[in-house]
Amino acid sequence: MSFDRQTTLRAPVTLTGIGVHSGAPATICLKPSSANSGVVFLRKGLDAEPAQLIHAKHTKVSATELCTVIGDKASASVATIEHLMSACAGLGLDNVLVEIDGPEMPIMDGSATEFVNAIESAGVTTLQAARRYLKILQPVRIEHGRAFAELLPSDQEGFRLDVEIDFDTTVIGRQRKVFDLEPVAYAREISRARTFGFMRDVEQLWKAGFALGASLDNTVAIGDDKVINPEGLRYADEFVRHKVLDAIGDLALAGYPIQGEFRSYCGGHRMNVRILEALFADRANYAIVEAEPVYAAPRAVQMAAAAPAAFAPDLH
């Protein structure tokens, strides 16, 4: 795949499952889409209402409690989009139409791996349009109690995440993961990390209308002093890896791949969305830059030419 150009799917692919919070069944169909369209959800199955398009942007977020929801909850919304968004960003899939017939994305096995498998089975193809990146120009930071999130400029051309969590249980404790976003590494190191929850919170979550579809098939359940799932963990630090997975998905709501560094401590969906709001609040914080085309020049030209710039000038 050429990362100087935008991408989409080669063919449609369908998945079916239930929502981890609603317990409602949902079928999604991922379809190829045109350049510069981004990730767009087509919410179908609305009572006596036509299907509605919802663009996956941070400005469309309507809730961040335990998951990320886009759209108007009173009319048309889609909940728990972060795992699919993470898979798209992790694999470098820029443009896709997501048709969904229910209120919440299927949770599948609680990770992003089935979305990764679906995207890989459909295939990813390049388009003619140049890929655009969101380049962080100056530090942006938000805090809430001991928690913080920040976006920082970086000399690297890619996106680095530095995520740390700290839970008052020996099952999790304090874990940190530094990860450079790249498709092969994402599929291997991040995509299989599952969502997790505490058994002590189950009844309270049910009363609040959450976790109605949660089970040991799609959630790592944490008891007083151990993981309840009989198969155990997929990674020794699966908990922080899932937080990285979520952060990749939430930050994909920027609408462009990010060039810079993200750091967080004890963060979550709300903090991930708030840092994007803070970033876009000041035009001096960022630039939208376009990848320069990569081509094979004659060897004599290659030897004589200086190293090409990775990005064209700021577009906005």
mmCIF file of C-alpha atoms in Angstrom:
data_model
loop_
_atom_site.group_PDB
_atom_site.id
_atom_site.type_symbol
_atom_site.label_atom_id
_atom_site.label_comp_id
_atom_site.label_asym_id
_atom_site.label_seq_id
_atom_site.Cartn_x
_atom_site.Cartn_y
_atom_site.Cartn_z
ATOM 1 C CA MET A 1 0.000 0.000 0.000
ATOM 2 C CA SER A 2 1.230 3.491 -0.849
ATOM 3 C CA PHE A 3 0.828 5.821 2.127
ATOM 4 C CA ASP A 4 1.126 8.992 0.056
ATOM 5 C CA ARG A 5 -2.391 8.358 -1.299
ATOM 6 C CA GLN A 6 -5.767 7.858 0.346
ATOM 7 C CA THR A 7 -7.301 4.420 0.646
ATOM 8 C CA THR A 8 -10.657 2.650 0.655
ATOM 9 C CA LEU A 9 -11.935 -0.926 0.625
ATOM 10 C CA ARG A 10 -11.707 -3.102 -2.470
ATOM 11 C CA ALA A 11 -15.060 -4.761 -1.762
ATOM 12 C CA PRO A 12 -17.914 -4.673 0.764
ATOM 13 C CA VAL A 13 -17.796 -6.857 3.867
ATOM 14 C CA THR A 14 -20.529 -7.635 6.424
ATOM 15 C CA LEU A 15 -20.395 -8.429 10.154
ATOM 16 C CA THR A 16 -23.142 -9.230 12.643
ATOM 17 C CA GLY A 17 -23.207 -9.145 16.424
ATOM 18 C CA ILE A 18 -24.708 -7.464 19.491
ATOM 19 C CA GLY A 19 -23.976 -4.198 21.257
ATOM 20 C CA VAL A 20 -22.044 -4.578 24.508
ATOM 21 C CA HIS A 21 -24.144 -1.924 26.265
ATOM 22 C CA SER A 22 -27.541 -2.112 24.529
ATOM 23 C CA GLY A 23 -27.543 -5.854 23.987
ATOM 24 C CA ALA A 24 -29.274 -5.055 20.679
ATOM 25 C CA PRO A 25 -28.392 -7.027 17.541
ATOM 26 C CA ALA A 26 -26.756 -5.146 14.694
ATOM 27 C CA THR A 27 -25.500 -5.901 11.219
ATOM 28 C CA ILE A 28 -22.891 -3.644 9.656
ATOM 29 C CA CYS A 29 -21.694 -3.530 6.079
ATOM 30 C CA LEU A 30 -18.407 -1.791 5.357
ATOM 31 C CA LYS A 31 -18.390 -0.434 1.810
ATOM 32 C CA PRO A 32 -15.864 1.285 -0.466
ATOM 33 C CA SER A 33 -16.116 5.066 -0.498
ATOM 34 C CA SER A 34 -14.745 7.998 -2.463
ATOM 35 C CA ALA A 35 -11.679 10.093 -1.678
ATOM 36 C CA ASN A 36 -11.976 12.779 1.009
ATOM 37 C CA SER A 37 -15.211 11.291 2.370
ATOM 38 C CA GLY A 38 -13.611 9.844 5.497
ATOM 39 C CA VAL A 39 -15.463 7.374 7.706
ATOM 40 C CA VAL A 40 -19.211 7.875 7.441
ATOM 41 C CA PHE A 41 -21.951 5.899 9.183
ATOM 42 C CA LEU A 42 -25.295 5.311 7.466
ATOM 43 C CA ARG A 43 -27.730 4.694 10.316
ATOM 44 C CA LYS A 44 -30.557 2.525 9.068
ATOM 45 C CA GLY A 45 -33.421 0.747 10.814
ATOM 46 C CA LEU A 46 -34.993 3.936 12.156
ATOM 47 C CA ASP A 47 -38.707 3.786 12.931
ATOM 48 C CA ALA A 48 -40.603 5.471 10.078
ATOM 49 C CA GLU A 49 -37.537 7.594 9.314
ATOM 50 C CA PRO A 50 -35.139 7.510 6.348
ATOM 51 C CA ALA A 51 -31.569 6.391 6.904
ATOM 52 C CA GLN A 52 -29.268 9.154 8.133
ATOM 53 C CA LEU A 53 -25.602 9.849 7.433
ATOM 54 C CA ILE A 54 -23.384 10.599 10.422
ATOM 55 C CA HIS A 55 -19.799 11.671 9.779
ATOM 56 C CA ALA A 56 -17.245 10.237 12.192
ATOM 57 C CA LYS A 57 -15.898 13.552 13.493
ATOM 58 C CA HIS A 58 -15.263 14.817 17.001
ATOM 59 C CA THR A 59 -17.886 17.513 16.413
ATOM 60 C CA LYS A 60 -20.524 14.778 16.070
ATOM 61 C CA VAL A 61 -19.810 13.170 19.453
ATOM 62 C CA SER A 62 -22.886 13.216 21.689
ATOM 63 C CA ALA A 63 -21.775 10.996 24.595
ATOM 64 C CA THR A 64 -18.564 9.534 26.024
ATOM 65 C CA GLU A 65 -19.728 7.568 29.067
ATOM 66 C CA LEU A 66 -18.126 4.101 28.831
ATOM 67 C CA CYS A 67 -18.069 4.366 25.024
ATOM 68 C CA THR A 68 -18.037 6.950 22.235
ATOM 69 C CA VAL A 69 -21.373 7.871 20.623
ATOM 70 C CA ILE A 70 -21.843 9.998 17.506
ATOM 71 C CA GLY A 71 -25.048 11.530 16.218
ATOM 72 C CA ASP A 72 -28.206 12.790 17.892
ATOM 73 C CA LYS A 73 -29.421 10.250 20.441
ATOM 74 C CA ALA A 74 -32.974 11.543 20.052
ATOM 75 C CA SER A 75 -33.076 10.864 16.312
ATOM 76 C CA ALA A 76 -30.149 8.847 14.957
ATOM 77 C CA SER A 77 -26.916 7.863 16.666
ATOM 78 C CA VAL A 78 -24.355 5.079 16.707
ATOM 79 C CA ALA A 79 -22.687 3.991 19.945
ATOM 80 C CA THR A 80 -19.382 2.230 20.650
ATOM 81 C CA ILE A 81 -17.738 3.253 17.388
ATOM 82 C CA GLU A 82 -14.221 3.375 18.832
ATOM 83 C CA HIS A 83 -13.141 -0.191 18.005
ATOM 84 C CA LEU A 84 -14.027 0.051 14.319
ATOM 85 C CA MET A 85 -12.517 3.541 14.141
ATOM 86 C CA SER A 86 -9.366 2.130 15.723
ATOM 87 C CA ALA A 87 -9.159 -0.682 13.165
ATOM 88 C CA CYS A 88 -9.553 1.787 10.274
ATOM 89 C CA ALA A 89 -6.877 4.108 11.644
ATOM 90 C CA GLY A 90 -4.618 1.227 12.594
ATOM 91 C CA LEU A 91 -4.711 -0.252 9.095
ATOM 92 C CA GLY A 92 -4.560 3.089 7.266
ATOM 93 C CA LEU A 93 -8.100 2.909 5.868
ATOM 94 C CA ASP A 94 -9.126 6.502 5.101
ATOM 95 C CA ASN A 95 -12.526 6.273 3.427
ATOM 96 C CA VAL A 96 -15.335 3.834 4.209
ATOM 97 C CA LEU A 97 -19.131 3.855 4.388
ATOM 98 C CA VAL A 98 -20.446 1.952 7.411
ATOM 99 C CA GLU A 99 -24.061 0.877 7.009
ATOM 100 C CA ILE A 100 -25.588 -0.152 10.340
ATOM 101 C CA ASP A 101 -29.135 -1.203 11.191
ATOM 102 C CA GLY A 102 -28.998 -0.783 14.970
ATOM 103 C CA PRO A 103 -28.159 1.777 17.676
ATOM 104 C CA GLU A 104 -24.781 0.336 18.620
ATOM 105 C CA MET A 105 -21.816 -1.213 16.851
ATOM 106 C CA PRO A 106 -21.476 -4.957 17.452
ATOM 107 C CA ILE A 107 -18.872 -5.602 20.122
ATOM 108 C CA MET A 108 -17.667 -8.846 18.498
ATOM 109 C CA ASP A 109 -15.021 -10.296 20.873
ATOM 110 C CA GLY A 110 -14.430 -6.985 22.699
ATOM 111 C CA SER A 111 -11.372 -6.025 20.654
ATOM 112 C CA ALA A 112 -10.775 -4.714 17.136
ATOM 113 C CA THR A 113 -9.430 -7.953 15.701
ATOM 114 C CA GLU A 114 -12.609 -9.022 13.875
ATOM 115 C CA PHE A 115 -12.833 -5.599 12.236
ATOM 116 C CA VAL A 116 -9.179 -5.941 11.235
ATOM 117 C CA ASN A 117 -9.883 -9.385 9.766
ATOM 118 C CA ALA A 118 -12.900 -8.056 7.861
ATOM 119 C CA ILE A 119 -10.946 -5.143 6.396
ATOM 120 C CA GLU A 120 -8.055 -7.408 5.421
ATOM 121 C CA SER A 121 -10.415 -9.941 3.818
ATOM 122 C CA ALA A 122 -12.104 -7.209 1.762
ATOM 123 C CA GLY A 123 -8.754 -5.699 0.834
ATOM 124 C CA VAL A 124 -7.566 -2.098 0.877
ATOM 125 C CA THR A 125 -6.896 -0.182 -2.332
ATOM 126 C CA THR A 126 -5.305 3.199 -3.013
ATOM 127 C CA LEU A 127 -7.116 6.124 -4.592
ATOM 128 C CA GLN A 128 -5.693 8.943 -6.698
ATOM 129 C CA ALA A 129 -6.150 11.625 -4.041
ATOM 130 C CA ALA A 130 -3.170 12.514 -1.849
ATOM 131 C CA ARG A 131 -3.454 11.628 1.818
ATOM 132 C CA ARG A 132 -3.812 14.560 4.192
ATOM 133 C CA TYR A 133 -2.388 14.593 7.707
ATOM 134 C CA LEU A 134 -3.083 16.566 10.867
ATOM 135 C CA LYS A 135 0.286 17.899 11.995
ATOM 136 C CA ILE A 136 0.565 19.015 15.610
ATOM 137 C CA LEU A 137 2.392 22.365 15.735
ATOM 138 C CA GLN A 138 2.391 23.184 19.440
ATOM 139 C CA PRO A 139 1.571 21.350 22.689
ATOM 140 C CA VAL A 140 -2.044 21.089 23.808
ATOM 141 C CA ARG A 141 -2.938 19.711 27.238
ATOM 142 C CA ILE A 142 -6.066 19.132 29.296
ATOM 143 C CA GLU A 143 -6.366 17.908 32.887
ATOM 144 C CA HIS A 144 -9.097 16.484 35.084
ATOM 145 C CA GLY A 145 -8.010 15.735 38.631
ATOM 146 C CA ARG A 146 -4.954 13.505 38.365
ATOM 147 C CA ALA A 147 -5.799 12.539 34.774
ATOM 148 C CA PHE A 148 -4.374 14.356 31.761
ATOM 149 C CA ALA A 149 -4.153 14.112 27.996
ATOM 150 C CA GLU A 150 -1.898 16.019 25.631
ATOM 151 C CA LEU A 151 -0.960 16.254 21.972
ATOM 152 C CA LEU A 152 2.610 17.224 21.154
ATOM 153 C CA PRO A 153 4.652 18.041 18.044
ATOM 154 C CA SER A 154 7.088 15.359 16.944
ATOM 155 C CA ASP A 155 10.121 15.170 14.700
ATOM 156 C CA GLN A 156 8.866 11.795 13.486
ATOM 157 C CA GLU A 157 6.476 11.637 10.536
ATOM 158 C CA GLY A 158 4.133 9.126 12.166
ATOM 159 C CA PHE A 159 1.916 9.005 15.252
ATOM 160 C CA ARG A 160 3.190 7.868 18.651
ATOM 161 C CA LEU A 161 0.936 7.085 21.600
ATOM 162 C CA ASP A 162 2.184 7.011 25.194
ATOM 163 C CA VAL A 163 -0.659 5.767 27.384
ATOM 164 C CA GLU A 164 -0.523 5.044 31.114
ATOM 165 C CA ILE A 165 -3.227 3.700 33.424
ATOM 166 C CA ASP A 166 -3.296 3.270 37.196
ATOM 167 C CA PHE A 167 -6.021 1.194 38.902
ATOM 168 C CA ASP A 168 -6.306 0.453 42.609
ATOM 169 C CA THR A 169 -6.381 -3.295 42.058
ATOM 170 C CA THR A 170 -3.426 -5.654 41.871
ATOM 171 C CA VAL A 171 -5.020 -7.316 38.836
ATOM 172 C CA ILE A 172 -4.222 -4.192 36.788
ATOM 173 C CA GLY A 173 -2.126 -1.783 38.838
ATOM 174 C CA ARG A 174 -0.034 0.722 36.903
ATOM 175 C CA GLN A 175 0.666 -0.083 33.241
ATOM 176 C CA ARG A 176 2.206 1.967 30.431
ATOM 177 C CA LYS A 177 2.411 1.357 26.684
ATOM 178 C CA VAL A 178 4.335 3.411 24.121
ATOM 179 C CA PHE A 179 3.289 2.555 20.591
ATOM 180 C CA ASP A 180 4.147 3.868 17.123
ATOM 181 C CA LEU A 181 1.081 3.458 14.922
ATOM 182 C CA GLU A 182 1.816 1.192 11.957
ATOM 183 C CA PRO A 183 -0.488 -1.441 10.359
ATOM 184 C CA VAL A 184 1.499 -4.629 10.990
ATOM 185 C CA ALA A 185 2.359 -3.663 14.562
ATOM 186 C CA TYR A 186 -1.222 -2.533 15.207
ATOM 187 C CA ALA A 187 -2.666 -5.868 14.093
ATOM 188 C CA ARG A 188 -0.145 -7.802 16.174
ATOM 189 C CA GLU A 189 0.226 -5.693 19.327
ATOM 190 C CA ILE A 190 -2.979 -3.693 19.795
ATOM 191 C CA SER A 191 -5.983 -4.987 17.841
ATOM 192 C CA ARG A 192 -6.515 -8.134 19.950
ATOM 193 C CA ALA A 193 -6.699 -6.306 23.310
ATOM 194 C CA ARG A 194 -10.223 -6.621 24.726
ATOM 195 C CA THR A 195 -12.421 -4.225 26.663
ATOM 196 C CA PHE A 196 -12.602 -4.882 30.389
ATOM 197 C CA GLY A 197 -14.836 -4.273 33.367
ATOM 198 C CA PHE A 198 -15.182 -4.989 37.075
ATOM 199 C CA MET A 199 -17.618 -7.550 38.438
ATOM 200 C CA ARG A 200 -18.311 -5.233 41.385
ATOM 201 C CA ASP A 201 -19.836 -2.668 38.991
ATOM 202 C CA VAL A 202 -22.152 -4.966 37.048
ATOM 203 C CA GLU A 203 -25.428 -4.366 38.875
ATOM 204 C CA GLN A 204 -24.915 -0.601 38.907
ATOM 205 C CA LEU A 205 -24.136 -0.635 35.166
ATOM 206 C CA TRP A 206 -27.244 -2.683 34.398
ATOM 207 C CA LYS A 207 -29.424 -0.236 36.330
ATOM 208 C CA ALA A 208 -27.908 2.611 34.301
ATOM 209 C CA GLY A 209 -28.602 0.784 31.029
ATOM 210 C CA PHE A 210 -25.012 -0.248 30.325
ATOM 211 C CA ALA A 211 -23.296 -3.625 29.806
ATOM 212 C CA LEU A 212 -26.579 -5.354 28.884
ATOM 213 C CA GLY A 213 -24.756 -7.334 26.188
ATOM 214 C CA ALA A 214 -21.527 -7.926 28.101
ATOM 215 C CA SER A 215 -20.314 -11.471 28.657
ATOM 216 C CA LEU A 216 -17.094 -13.415 29.046
ATOM 217 C CA ASP A 217 -17.154 -13.785 25.248
ATOM 218 C CA ASN A 218 -16.619 -10.056 24.713
ATOM 219 C CA THR A 219 -15.250 -8.588 27.954
ATOM 220 C CA VAL A 220 -12.349 -9.246 30.296
ATOM 221 C CA ALA A 221 -14.122 -9.525 33.657
ATOM 222 C CA ILE A 222 -12.123 -8.563 36.741
ATOM 223 C CA GLY A 223 -12.968 -10.015 40.132
ATOM 224 C CA ASP A 224 -11.575 -9.051 43.515
ATOM 225 C CA ASP A 225 -8.149 -10.493 42.874
ATOM 226 C CA LYS A 226 -8.149 -12.187 39.471
ATOM 227 C CA VAL A 227 -9.369 -12.238 35.886
ATOM 228 C CA ILE A 228 -12.591 -14.279 35.726
ATOM 229 C CA ASN A 229 -12.270 -15.364 32.070
ATOM 230 C CA PRO A 230 -11.064 -18.983 32.024
ATOM 231 C CA GLU A 231 -8.678 -18.336 29.105
ATOM 232 C CA GLY A 232 -6.964 -15.495 30.965
ATOM 233 C CA LEU A 233 -5.354 -12.526 29.225
ATOM 234 C CA ARG A 234 -4.136 -12.252 25.631
ATOM 235 C CA TYR A 235 -1.257 -9.989 26.695
ATOM 236 C CA ALA A 236 0.253 -9.530 30.148
ATOM 237 C CA ASP A 237 -0.622 -5.822 29.815
ATOM 238 C CA GLU A 238 -3.874 -6.263 27.857
ATOM 239 C CA PHE A 239 -5.606 -3.538 29.874
ATOM 240 C CA VAL A 240 -3.337 -0.687 28.812
ATOM 241 C CA ARG A 241 -3.176 -2.045 25.271
ATOM 242 C CA HIS A 242 -6.950 -1.764 25.074
ATOM 243 C CA LYS A 243 -6.704 1.829 26.284
ATOM 244 C CA VAL A 244 -4.272 2.452 23.404
ATOM 245 C CA LEU A 245 -6.770 0.795 21.031
ATOM 246 C CA ASP A 246 -9.542 3.082 22.297
ATOM 247 C CA ALA A 247 -7.348 6.181 22.051
ATOM 248 C CA ILE A 248 -6.459 5.392 18.433
ATOM 249 C CA GLY A 249 -10.167 5.054 17.633
ATOM 250 C CA ASP A 250 -11.278 8.184 19.457
ATOM 251 C CA LEU A 251 -8.453 10.321 18.044
ATOM 252 C CA ALA A 252 -9.355 9.138 14.532
ATOM 253 C CA LEU A 253 -12.363 11.443 14.978
ATOM 254 C CA ALA A 254 -9.929 14.241 14.109
ATOM 255 C CA GLY A 255 -10.734 13.308 10.506
ATOM 256 C CA TYR A 256 -7.090 12.910 9.456
ATOM 257 C CA PRO A 257 -4.172 10.678 10.447
ATOM 258 C CA ILE A 258 -2.196 12.519 13.108
ATOM 259 C CA GLN A 259 1.463 13.452 12.809
ATOM 260 C CA GLY A 260 2.652 14.010 16.358
ATOM 261 C CA GLU A 261 2.533 12.407 19.785
ATOM 262 C CA PHE A 262 -0.332 11.680 22.168
ATOM 263 C CA ARG A 263 0.190 11.173 25.883
ATOM 264 C CA SER A 264 -2.371 10.335 28.520
ATOM 265 C CA TYR A 265 -2.531 9.287 32.149
ATOM 266 C CA CYS A 266 -5.708 7.684 33.517
ATOM 267 C CA GLY A 267 -7.612 8.916 30.488
ATOM 268 C CA GLY A 268 -10.642 7.603 28.650
ATOM 269 C CA HIS A 269 -13.152 8.422 25.954
ATOM 270 C CA ARG A 270 -14.113 11.823 27.357
ATOM 271 C CA MET A 271 -10.505 12.946 27.714
ATOM 272 C CA ASN A 272 -9.690 11.670 24.213
ATOM 273 C CA VAL A 273 -12.495 13.742 22.693
ATOM 274 C CA ARG A 274 -11.745 16.785 24.854
ATOM 275 C CA ILE A 275 -8.131 16.908 23.687
ATOM 276 C CA LEU A 276 -9.377 17.082 20.098
ATOM 277 C CA GLU A 277 -11.743 19.896 21.057
ATOM 278 C CA ALA A 278 -8.844 21.764 22.656
ATOM 279 C CA LEU A 279 -6.620 21.144 19.641
ATOM 280 C CA PHE A 280 -9.116 22.493 17.117
ATOM 281 C CA ALA A 281 -10.033 25.457 19.327
ATOM 282 C CA ASP A 282 -6.895 27.304 18.176
ATOM 283 C CA ARG A 283 -5.782 27.278 14.531
ATOM 284 C CA ALA A 284 -2.192 27.819 15.638
ATOM 285 C CA ASN A 285 -2.157 24.347 17.208
ATOM 286 C CA TYR A 286 -2.145 22.378 13.966
ATOM 287 C CA ALA A 287 -1.742 22.315 10.206
ATOM 288 C CA ILE A 288 -3.383 20.148 7.568
ATOM 289 C CA VAL A 289 -0.586 18.954 5.295
ATOM 290 C CA GLU A 290 -0.665 16.846 2.176
ATOM 291 C CA ALA A 291 1.638 13.920 1.489
ATOM 292 C CA GLU A 292 3.903 14.417 -1.478
ATOM 293 C CA PRO A 293 3.707 11.707 -4.144
ATOM 294 C CA VAL A 294 6.306 8.977 -3.981
ATOM 295 C CA TYR A 295 7.738 7.979 -7.361
ATOM 296 C CA ALA A 296 10.727 6.108 -8.637
ATOM 297 C CA ALA A 297 13.074 8.658 -10.195
ATOM 298 C CA PRO A 298 15.945 7.639 -12.475
ATOM 299 C CA ARG A 299 19.006 6.613 -10.485
ATOM 300 C CA ALA A 300 21.035 9.617 -11.668
ATOM 301 C CA VAL A 301 18.300 11.925 -10.444
ATOM 302 C CA GLN A 302 18.063 10.081 -7.144
ATOM 303 C CA MET A 303 21.792 10.447 -6.554
ATOM 304 C CA ALA A 304 21.791 14.151 -7.360
ATOM 305 C CA ALA A 305 18.582 15.168 -5.635
ATOM 306 C CA ALA A 306 18.320 16.124 -2.012
ATOM 307 C CA ALA A 307 16.019 14.093 0.227
ATOM 308 C CA PRO A 308 12.399 14.976 -0.653
ATOM 309 C CA ALA A 309 10.171 16.694 1.849
ATOM 310 C CA ALA A 310 7.673 14.344 3.418
ATOM 311 C CA PHE A 311 4.796 16.824 3.308
ATOM 312 C CA ALA A 312 3.662 19.698 1.167
ATOM 313 C CA PRO A 313 2.940 23.120 2.696
ATOM 314 C CA ASP A 314 0.025 23.755 5.020
ATOM 315 C CA LEU A 315 -3.223 23.568 3.029
ATOM 316 C CA HIS A 316 -5.334 25.781 5.245
#
